[in-house]
CSV table of C-alpha atoms in Angstrom, one decimal:
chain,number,residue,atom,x,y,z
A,1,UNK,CA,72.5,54.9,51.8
A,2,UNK,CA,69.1,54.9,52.1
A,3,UNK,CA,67.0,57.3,49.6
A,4,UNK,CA,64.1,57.3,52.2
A,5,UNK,CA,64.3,60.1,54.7
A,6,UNK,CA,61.1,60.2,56.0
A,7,UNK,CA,57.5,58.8,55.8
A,8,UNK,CA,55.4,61.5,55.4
A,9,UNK,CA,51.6,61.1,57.5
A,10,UNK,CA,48.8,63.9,56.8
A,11,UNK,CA,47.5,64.4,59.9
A,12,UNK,CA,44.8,66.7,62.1
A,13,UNK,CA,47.0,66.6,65.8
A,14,UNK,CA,50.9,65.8,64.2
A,15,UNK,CA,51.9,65.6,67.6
A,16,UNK,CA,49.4,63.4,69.1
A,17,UNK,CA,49.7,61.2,66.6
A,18,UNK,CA,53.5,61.2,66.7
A,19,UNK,CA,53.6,60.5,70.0
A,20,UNK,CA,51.2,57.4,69.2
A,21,UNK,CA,53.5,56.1,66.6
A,22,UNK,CA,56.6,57.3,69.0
A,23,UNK,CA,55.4,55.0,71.9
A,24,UNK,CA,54.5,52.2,68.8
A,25,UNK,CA,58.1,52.5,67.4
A,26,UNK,CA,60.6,53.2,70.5
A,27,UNK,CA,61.7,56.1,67.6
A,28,UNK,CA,62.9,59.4,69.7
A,29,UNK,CA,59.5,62.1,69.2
A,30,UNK,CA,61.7,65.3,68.5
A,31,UNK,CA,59.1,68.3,69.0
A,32,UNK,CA,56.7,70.0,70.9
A,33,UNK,CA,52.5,70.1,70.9
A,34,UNK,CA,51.3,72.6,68.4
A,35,UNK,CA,54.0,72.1,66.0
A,36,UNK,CA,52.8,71.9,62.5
A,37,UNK,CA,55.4,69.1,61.7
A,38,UNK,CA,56.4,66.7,64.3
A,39,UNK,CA,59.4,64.2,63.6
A,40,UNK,CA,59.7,61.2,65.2
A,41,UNK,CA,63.4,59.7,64.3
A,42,UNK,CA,64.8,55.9,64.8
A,43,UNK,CA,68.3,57.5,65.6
A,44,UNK,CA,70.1,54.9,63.5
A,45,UNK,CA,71.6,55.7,60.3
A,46,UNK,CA,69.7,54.9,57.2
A,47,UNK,CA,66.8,54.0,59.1
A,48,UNK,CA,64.0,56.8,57.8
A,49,UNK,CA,62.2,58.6,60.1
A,50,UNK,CA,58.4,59.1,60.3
A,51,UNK,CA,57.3,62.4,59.6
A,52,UNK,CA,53.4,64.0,60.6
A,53,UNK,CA,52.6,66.8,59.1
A,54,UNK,CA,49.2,69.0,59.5
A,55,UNK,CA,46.6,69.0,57.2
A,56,UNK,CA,43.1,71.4,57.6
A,57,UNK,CA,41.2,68.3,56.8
A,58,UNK,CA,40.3,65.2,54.3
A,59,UNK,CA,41.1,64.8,50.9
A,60,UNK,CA,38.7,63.1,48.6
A,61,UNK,CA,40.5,60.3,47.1
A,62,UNK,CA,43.8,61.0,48.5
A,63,UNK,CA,45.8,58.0,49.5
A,64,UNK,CA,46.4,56.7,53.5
A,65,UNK,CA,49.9,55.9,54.4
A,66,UNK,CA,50.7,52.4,56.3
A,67,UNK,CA,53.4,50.5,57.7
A,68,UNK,CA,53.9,46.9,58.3
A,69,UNK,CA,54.8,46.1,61.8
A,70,UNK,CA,56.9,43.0,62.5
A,71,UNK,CA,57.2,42.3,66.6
A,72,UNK,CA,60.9,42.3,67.5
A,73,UNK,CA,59.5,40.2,70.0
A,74,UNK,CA,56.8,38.5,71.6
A,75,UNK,CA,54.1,37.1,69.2
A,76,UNK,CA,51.7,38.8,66.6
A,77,UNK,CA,49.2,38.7,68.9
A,78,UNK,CA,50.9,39.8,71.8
A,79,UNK,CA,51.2,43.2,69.1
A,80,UNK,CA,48.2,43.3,68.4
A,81,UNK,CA,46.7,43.3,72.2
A,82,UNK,CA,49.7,45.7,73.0
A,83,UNK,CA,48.6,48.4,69.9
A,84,UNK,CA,44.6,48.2,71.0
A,85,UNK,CA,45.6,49.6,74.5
A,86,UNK,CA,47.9,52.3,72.7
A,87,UNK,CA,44.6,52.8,70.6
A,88,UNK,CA,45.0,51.4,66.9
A,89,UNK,CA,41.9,49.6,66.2
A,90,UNK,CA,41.3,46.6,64.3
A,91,UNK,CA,40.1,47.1,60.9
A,92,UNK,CA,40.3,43.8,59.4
A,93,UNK,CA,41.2,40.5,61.1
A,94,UNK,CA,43.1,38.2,58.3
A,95,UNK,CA,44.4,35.5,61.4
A,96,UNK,CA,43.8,31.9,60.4
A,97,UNK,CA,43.2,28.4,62.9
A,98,UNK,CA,46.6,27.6,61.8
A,99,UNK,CA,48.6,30.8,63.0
A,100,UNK,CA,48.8,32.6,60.1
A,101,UNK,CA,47.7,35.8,58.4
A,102,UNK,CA,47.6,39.2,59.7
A,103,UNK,CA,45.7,41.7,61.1
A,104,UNK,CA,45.0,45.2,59.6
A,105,UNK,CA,45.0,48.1,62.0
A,106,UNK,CA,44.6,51.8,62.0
A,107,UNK,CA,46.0,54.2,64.7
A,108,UNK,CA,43.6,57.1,66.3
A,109,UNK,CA,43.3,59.4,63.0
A,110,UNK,CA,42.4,56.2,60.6
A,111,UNK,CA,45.4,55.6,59.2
């Protein structure tokens, strides 16, 4: 079994940003606008959920969650054009001539 139940965002609008990471994932968003924790869940066993939870504002020095995102299809940049229309922005751009690398991106709230 896996020890990992959930990974835990801070965030300002838990539900807006659920919903972001919801429409990113295909995971099942599980509450309501206004909730102060909003769940979004894979529904498959042993497959953690993600988990947003509100926070009154930045902490100095406190650490960002991320996730790296593997297209179950398509290609990386076929993801990447398809997460800029959901809103993640690029941050960094680590794609070489030769089809490698990665590119770092941050949903709505930064993260």
């Amino acid at each position: 079994m896996n020890p990992v139940r959930h990974t835990t965002f801070d965030a300002h609008d838990p539900y807006a940003i659920a919903e972001f990471w919801s429409r990113l994932t295909g995971y099942k968003l599980l509450d309501e606008p206004g909730d102060d924790e909003v769940l979004i869940d894979p529904e498959r066993p042993g497959v953690p959920g993600l988990l947003f939870i509100r926070v009154p504002g930045d902490e100095a020095g406190k650490k960002r969650v991320h996730l790296d995102i593997q297209p179950p299809h398509g290609t990386r940049d076929a993801e990447v054009e398809r997460l800029g229309a959901l809103g993640a922005r690029i941050v960094d751009d680590r794609r070489t001539e030769d089809g490698r690398g990665w590119v770092v991106m941050a949903d709505p709230e930064g993260n």
